[in-house]
Tab-separated table of N, CA and C in Angstrom:
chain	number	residue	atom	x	y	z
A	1	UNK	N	169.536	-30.148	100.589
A	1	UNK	CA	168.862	-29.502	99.497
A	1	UNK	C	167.393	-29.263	99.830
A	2	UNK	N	166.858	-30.063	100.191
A	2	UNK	CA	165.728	-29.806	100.543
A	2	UNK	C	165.139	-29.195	101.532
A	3	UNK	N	165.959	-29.485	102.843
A	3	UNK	CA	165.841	-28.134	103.747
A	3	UNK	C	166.233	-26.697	103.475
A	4	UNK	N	166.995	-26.374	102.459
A	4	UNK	CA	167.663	-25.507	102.112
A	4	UNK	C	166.313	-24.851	101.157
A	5	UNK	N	165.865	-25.573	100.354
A	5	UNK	CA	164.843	-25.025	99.290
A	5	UNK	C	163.139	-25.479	100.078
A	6	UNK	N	163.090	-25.730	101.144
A	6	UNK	CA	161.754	-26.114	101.334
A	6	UNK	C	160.880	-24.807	101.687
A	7	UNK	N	161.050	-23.619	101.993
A	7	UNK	CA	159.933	-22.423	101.887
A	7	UNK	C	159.653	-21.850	100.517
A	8	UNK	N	160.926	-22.429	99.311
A	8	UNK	CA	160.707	-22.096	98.354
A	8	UNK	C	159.283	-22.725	98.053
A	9	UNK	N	159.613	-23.926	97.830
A	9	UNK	CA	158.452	-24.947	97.538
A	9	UNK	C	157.088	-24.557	98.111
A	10	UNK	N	156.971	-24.326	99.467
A	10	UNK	CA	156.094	-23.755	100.170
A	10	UNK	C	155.175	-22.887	99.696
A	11	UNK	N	155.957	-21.726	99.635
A	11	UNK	CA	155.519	-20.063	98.621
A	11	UNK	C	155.049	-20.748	97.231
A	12	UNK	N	155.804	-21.252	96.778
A	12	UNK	CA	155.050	-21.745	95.004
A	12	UNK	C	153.509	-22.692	95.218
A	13	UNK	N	153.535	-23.285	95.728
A	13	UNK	CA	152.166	-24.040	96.490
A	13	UNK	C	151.417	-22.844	96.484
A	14	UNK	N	151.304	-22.491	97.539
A	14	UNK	CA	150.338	-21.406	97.847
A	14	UNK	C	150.118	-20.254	97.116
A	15	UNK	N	150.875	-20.242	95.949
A	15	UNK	CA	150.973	-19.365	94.703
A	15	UNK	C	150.113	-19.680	93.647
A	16	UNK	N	150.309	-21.218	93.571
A	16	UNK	CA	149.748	-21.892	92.769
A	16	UNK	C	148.345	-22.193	92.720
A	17	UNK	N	148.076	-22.583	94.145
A	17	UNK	CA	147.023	-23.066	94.754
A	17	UNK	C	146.073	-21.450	94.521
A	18	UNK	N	146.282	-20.504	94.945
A	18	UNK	CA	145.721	-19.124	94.945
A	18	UNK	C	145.481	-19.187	93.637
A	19	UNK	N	146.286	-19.295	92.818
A	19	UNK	CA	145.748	-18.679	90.961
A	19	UNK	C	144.471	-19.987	91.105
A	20	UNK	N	144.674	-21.103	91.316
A	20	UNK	CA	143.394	-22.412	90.882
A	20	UNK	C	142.068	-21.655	91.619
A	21	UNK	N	142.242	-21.240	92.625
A	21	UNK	CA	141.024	-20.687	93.445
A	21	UNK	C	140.175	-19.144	92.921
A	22	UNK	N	141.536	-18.607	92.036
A	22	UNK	CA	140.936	-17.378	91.401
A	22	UNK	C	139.946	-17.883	90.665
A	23	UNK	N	141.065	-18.429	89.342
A	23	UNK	CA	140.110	-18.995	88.432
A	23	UNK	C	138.578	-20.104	88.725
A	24	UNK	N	138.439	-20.549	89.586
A	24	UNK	CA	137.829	-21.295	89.924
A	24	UNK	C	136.072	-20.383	90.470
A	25	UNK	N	136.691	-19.228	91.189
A	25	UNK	CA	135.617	-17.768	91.568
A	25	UNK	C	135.144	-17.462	90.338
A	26	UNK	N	136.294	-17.108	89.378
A	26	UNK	CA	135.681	-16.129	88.148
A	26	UNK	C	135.059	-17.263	87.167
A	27	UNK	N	135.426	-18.307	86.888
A	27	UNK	CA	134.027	-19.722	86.485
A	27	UNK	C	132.984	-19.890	87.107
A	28	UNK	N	133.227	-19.688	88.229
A	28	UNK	CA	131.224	-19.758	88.914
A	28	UNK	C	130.587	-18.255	89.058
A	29	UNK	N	131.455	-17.262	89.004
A	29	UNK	CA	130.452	-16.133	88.617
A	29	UNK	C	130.347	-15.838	87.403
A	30	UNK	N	130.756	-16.582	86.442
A	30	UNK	CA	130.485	-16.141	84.634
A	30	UNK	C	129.251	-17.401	84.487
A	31	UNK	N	129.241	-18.269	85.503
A	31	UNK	CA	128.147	-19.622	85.344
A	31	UNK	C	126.887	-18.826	85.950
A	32	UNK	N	126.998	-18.148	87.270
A	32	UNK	CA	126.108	-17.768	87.575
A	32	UNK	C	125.416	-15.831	86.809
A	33	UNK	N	125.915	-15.409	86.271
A	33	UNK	CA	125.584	-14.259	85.624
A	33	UNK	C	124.871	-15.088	84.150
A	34	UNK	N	125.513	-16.211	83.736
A	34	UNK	CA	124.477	-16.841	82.983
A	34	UNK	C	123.657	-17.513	83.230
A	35	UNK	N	123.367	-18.176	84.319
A	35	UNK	CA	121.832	-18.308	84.785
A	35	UNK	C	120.966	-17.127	84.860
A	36	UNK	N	121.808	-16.367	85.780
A	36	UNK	CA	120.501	-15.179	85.767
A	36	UNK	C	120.282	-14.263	84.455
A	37	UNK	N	120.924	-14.667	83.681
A	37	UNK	CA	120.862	-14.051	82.340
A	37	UNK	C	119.421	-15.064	81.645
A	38	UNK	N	119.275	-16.273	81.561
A	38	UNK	CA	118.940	-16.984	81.191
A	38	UNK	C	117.399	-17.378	81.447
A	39	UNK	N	117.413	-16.981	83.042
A	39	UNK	CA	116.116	-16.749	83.658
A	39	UNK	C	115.279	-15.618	83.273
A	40	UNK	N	116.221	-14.162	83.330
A	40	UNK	CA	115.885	-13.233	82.790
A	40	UNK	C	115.051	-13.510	81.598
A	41	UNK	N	115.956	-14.356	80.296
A	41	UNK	CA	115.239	-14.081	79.595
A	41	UNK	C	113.918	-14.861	79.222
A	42	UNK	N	113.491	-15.730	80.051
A	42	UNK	CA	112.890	-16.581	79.905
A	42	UNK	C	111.387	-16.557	81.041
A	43	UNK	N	111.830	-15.650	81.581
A	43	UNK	CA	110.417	-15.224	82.220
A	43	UNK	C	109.819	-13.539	81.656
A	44	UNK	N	110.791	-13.107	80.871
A	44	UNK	CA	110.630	-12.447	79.736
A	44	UNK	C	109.455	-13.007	78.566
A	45	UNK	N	109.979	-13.857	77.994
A	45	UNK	CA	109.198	-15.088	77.201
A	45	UNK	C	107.626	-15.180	77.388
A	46	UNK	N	107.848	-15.981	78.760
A	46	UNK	CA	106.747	-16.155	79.544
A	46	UNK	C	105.789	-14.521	80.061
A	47	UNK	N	105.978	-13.490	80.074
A	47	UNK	CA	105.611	-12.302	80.088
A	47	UNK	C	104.833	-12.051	79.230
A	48	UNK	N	105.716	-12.024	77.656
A	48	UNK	CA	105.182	-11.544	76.874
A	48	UNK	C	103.514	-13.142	76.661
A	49	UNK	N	104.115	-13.846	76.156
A	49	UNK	CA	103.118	-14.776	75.764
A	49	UNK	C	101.761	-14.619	76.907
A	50	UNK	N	101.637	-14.642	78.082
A	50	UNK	CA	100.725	-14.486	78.946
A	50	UNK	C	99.984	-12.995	78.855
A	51	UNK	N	100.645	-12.055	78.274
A	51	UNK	CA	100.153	-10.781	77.826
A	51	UNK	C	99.202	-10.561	76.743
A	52	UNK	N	100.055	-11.799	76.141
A	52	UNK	CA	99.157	-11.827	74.752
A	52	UNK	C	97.720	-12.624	74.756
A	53	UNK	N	97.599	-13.780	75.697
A	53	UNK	CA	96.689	-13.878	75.821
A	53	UNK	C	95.772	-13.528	77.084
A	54	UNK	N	96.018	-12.813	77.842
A	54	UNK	CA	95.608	-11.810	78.756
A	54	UNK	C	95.164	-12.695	80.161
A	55	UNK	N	95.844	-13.512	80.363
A	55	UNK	CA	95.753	-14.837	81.388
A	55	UNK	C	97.519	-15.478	81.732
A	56	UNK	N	97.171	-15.922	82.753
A	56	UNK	CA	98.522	-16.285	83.620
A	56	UNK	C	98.624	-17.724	84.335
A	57	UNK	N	98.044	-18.768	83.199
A	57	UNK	CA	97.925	-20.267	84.037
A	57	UNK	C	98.455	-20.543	85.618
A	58	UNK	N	97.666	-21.192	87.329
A	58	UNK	CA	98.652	-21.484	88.040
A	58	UNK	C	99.623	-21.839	88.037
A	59	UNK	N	99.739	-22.472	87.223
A	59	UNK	CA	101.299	-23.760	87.262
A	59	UNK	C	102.231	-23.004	86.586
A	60	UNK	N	101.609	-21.716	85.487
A	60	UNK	CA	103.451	-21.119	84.660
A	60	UNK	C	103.157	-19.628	86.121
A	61	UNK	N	102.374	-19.223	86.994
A	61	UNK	CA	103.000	-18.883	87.661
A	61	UNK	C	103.342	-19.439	89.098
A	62	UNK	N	103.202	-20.450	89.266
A	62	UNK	CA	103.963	-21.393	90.374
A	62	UNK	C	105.501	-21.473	89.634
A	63	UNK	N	105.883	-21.847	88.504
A	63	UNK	CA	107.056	-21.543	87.948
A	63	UNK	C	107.840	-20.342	87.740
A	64	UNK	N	106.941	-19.454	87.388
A	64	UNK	CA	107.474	-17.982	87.513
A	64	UNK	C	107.848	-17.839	88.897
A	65	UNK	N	107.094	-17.739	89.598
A	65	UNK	CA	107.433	-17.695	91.262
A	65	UNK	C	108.747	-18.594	91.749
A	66	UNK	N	109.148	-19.344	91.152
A	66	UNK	CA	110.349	-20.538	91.608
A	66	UNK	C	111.541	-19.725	90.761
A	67	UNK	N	111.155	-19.326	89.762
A	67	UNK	CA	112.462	-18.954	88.748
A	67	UNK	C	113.017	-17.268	89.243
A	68	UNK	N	111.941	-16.690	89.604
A	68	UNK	CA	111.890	-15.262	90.221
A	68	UNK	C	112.744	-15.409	91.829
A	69	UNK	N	112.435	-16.212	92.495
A	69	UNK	CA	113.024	-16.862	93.380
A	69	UNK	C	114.708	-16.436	93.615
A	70	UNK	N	115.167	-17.834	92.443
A	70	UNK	CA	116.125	-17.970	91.984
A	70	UNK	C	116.738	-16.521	91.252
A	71	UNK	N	116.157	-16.238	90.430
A	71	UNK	CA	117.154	-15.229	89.965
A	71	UNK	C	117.391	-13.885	91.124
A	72	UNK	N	116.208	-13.598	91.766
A	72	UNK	CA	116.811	-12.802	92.941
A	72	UNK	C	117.863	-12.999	93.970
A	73	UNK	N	117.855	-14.701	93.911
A	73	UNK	CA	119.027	-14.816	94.816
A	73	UNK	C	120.267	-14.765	94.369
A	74	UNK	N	120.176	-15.216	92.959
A	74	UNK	CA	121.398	-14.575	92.234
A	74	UNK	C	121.640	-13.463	91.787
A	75	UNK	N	121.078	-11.875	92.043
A	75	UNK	CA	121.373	-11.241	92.442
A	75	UNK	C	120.489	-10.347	91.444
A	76	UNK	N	119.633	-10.591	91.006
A	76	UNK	CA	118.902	-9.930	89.940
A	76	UNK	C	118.316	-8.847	90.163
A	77	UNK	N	117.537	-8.454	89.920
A	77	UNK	CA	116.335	-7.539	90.526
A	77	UNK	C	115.820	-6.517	89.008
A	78	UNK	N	115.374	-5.507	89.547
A	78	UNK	CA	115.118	-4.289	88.757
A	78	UNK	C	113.907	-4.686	87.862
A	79	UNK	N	113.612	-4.610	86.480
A	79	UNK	CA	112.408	-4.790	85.565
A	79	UNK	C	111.429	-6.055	85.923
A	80	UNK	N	112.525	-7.257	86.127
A	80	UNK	CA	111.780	-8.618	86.403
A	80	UNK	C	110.931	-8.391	87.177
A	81	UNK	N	111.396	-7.513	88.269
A	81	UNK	CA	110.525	-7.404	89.538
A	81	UNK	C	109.502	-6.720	89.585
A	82	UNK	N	108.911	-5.587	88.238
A	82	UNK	CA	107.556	-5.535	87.531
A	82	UNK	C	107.154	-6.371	87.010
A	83	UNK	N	108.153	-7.100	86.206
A	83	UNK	CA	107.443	-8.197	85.423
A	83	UNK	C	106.457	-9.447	86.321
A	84	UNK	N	107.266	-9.692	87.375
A	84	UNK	CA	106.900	-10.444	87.775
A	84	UNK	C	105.432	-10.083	89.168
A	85	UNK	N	105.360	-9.156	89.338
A	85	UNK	CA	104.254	-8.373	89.995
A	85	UNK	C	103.280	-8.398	88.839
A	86	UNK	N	103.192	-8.347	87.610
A	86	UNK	CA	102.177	-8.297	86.808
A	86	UNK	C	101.638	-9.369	86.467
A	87	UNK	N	102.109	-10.323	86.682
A	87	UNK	CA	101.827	-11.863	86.051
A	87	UNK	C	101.136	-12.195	87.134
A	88	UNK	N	101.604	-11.526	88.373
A	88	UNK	CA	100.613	-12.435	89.685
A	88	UNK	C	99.836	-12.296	89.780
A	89	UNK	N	99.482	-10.811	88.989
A	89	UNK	CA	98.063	-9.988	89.143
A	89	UNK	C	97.094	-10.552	87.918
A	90	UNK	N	97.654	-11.136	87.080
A	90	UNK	CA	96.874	-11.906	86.347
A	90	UNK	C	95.639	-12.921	86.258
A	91	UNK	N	94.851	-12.924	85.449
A	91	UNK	CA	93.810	-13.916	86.427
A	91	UNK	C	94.515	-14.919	85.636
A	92	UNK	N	93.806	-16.490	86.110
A	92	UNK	CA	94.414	-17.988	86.183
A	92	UNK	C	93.891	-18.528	85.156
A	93	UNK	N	92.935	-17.682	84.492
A	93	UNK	CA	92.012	-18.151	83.135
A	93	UNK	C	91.369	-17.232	82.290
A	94	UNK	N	91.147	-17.389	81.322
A	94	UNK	CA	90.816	-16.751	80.092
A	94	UNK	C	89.587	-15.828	80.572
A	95	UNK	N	88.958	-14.474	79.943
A	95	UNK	CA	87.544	-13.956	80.769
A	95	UNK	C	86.848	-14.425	80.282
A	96	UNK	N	85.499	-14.695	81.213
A	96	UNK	CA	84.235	-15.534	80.975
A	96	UNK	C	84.344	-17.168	81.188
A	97	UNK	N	85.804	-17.527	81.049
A	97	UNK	CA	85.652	-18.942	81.705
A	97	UNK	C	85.884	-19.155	83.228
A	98	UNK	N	84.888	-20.286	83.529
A	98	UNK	CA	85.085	-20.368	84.867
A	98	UNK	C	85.666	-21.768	85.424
């Protein structure tokens, strides 16, 4: 019996095993489209608020720079990538303080 049915068994394995590995792709790219969703919107955030007060602290853009990073490697690009050219160009402090 078992020699008789053992490629069956075989084929269902590797049937099986294939659907776990699908699903397993399409969970880390719905994880990763929400990171970069997430970054997106959050150096968004950080955009606007630094606009408003017309200054770009080092340290939120040492963070911008780490998160910009990241979301390009996850595959981002396009607006951020003004956004984030404008913030650098920012000065590090308020005008008139030194």
């Amino acid at each position: 019996w078992v020699i008789k049915y053992w490629l069956a068994w075989v084929f269902g394995l590797v049937i099986a095993a294939g659907g776990c590995l699908c699903r397993w792709f399409k969970r880390r790219h719905n994880i990763e489209l929400g990171l970069r969703a997430l970054l997106r919107d959050r150096m968004c955030q950080i955009y606007d608020n630094c606009a408003d007060k017309g200054f770009c602290p080092r340290y939120t853009k040492e963070s911008i720079e780490e998160m910009y990073t990241q979301y390009h490697a996850l595959g981002g690009n396009g607006y951020i990538t003004e956004i984030y050219g404008e913030l650098m160009k920012m000065p590090d402090r308020p005008q008139g303080e030194k």
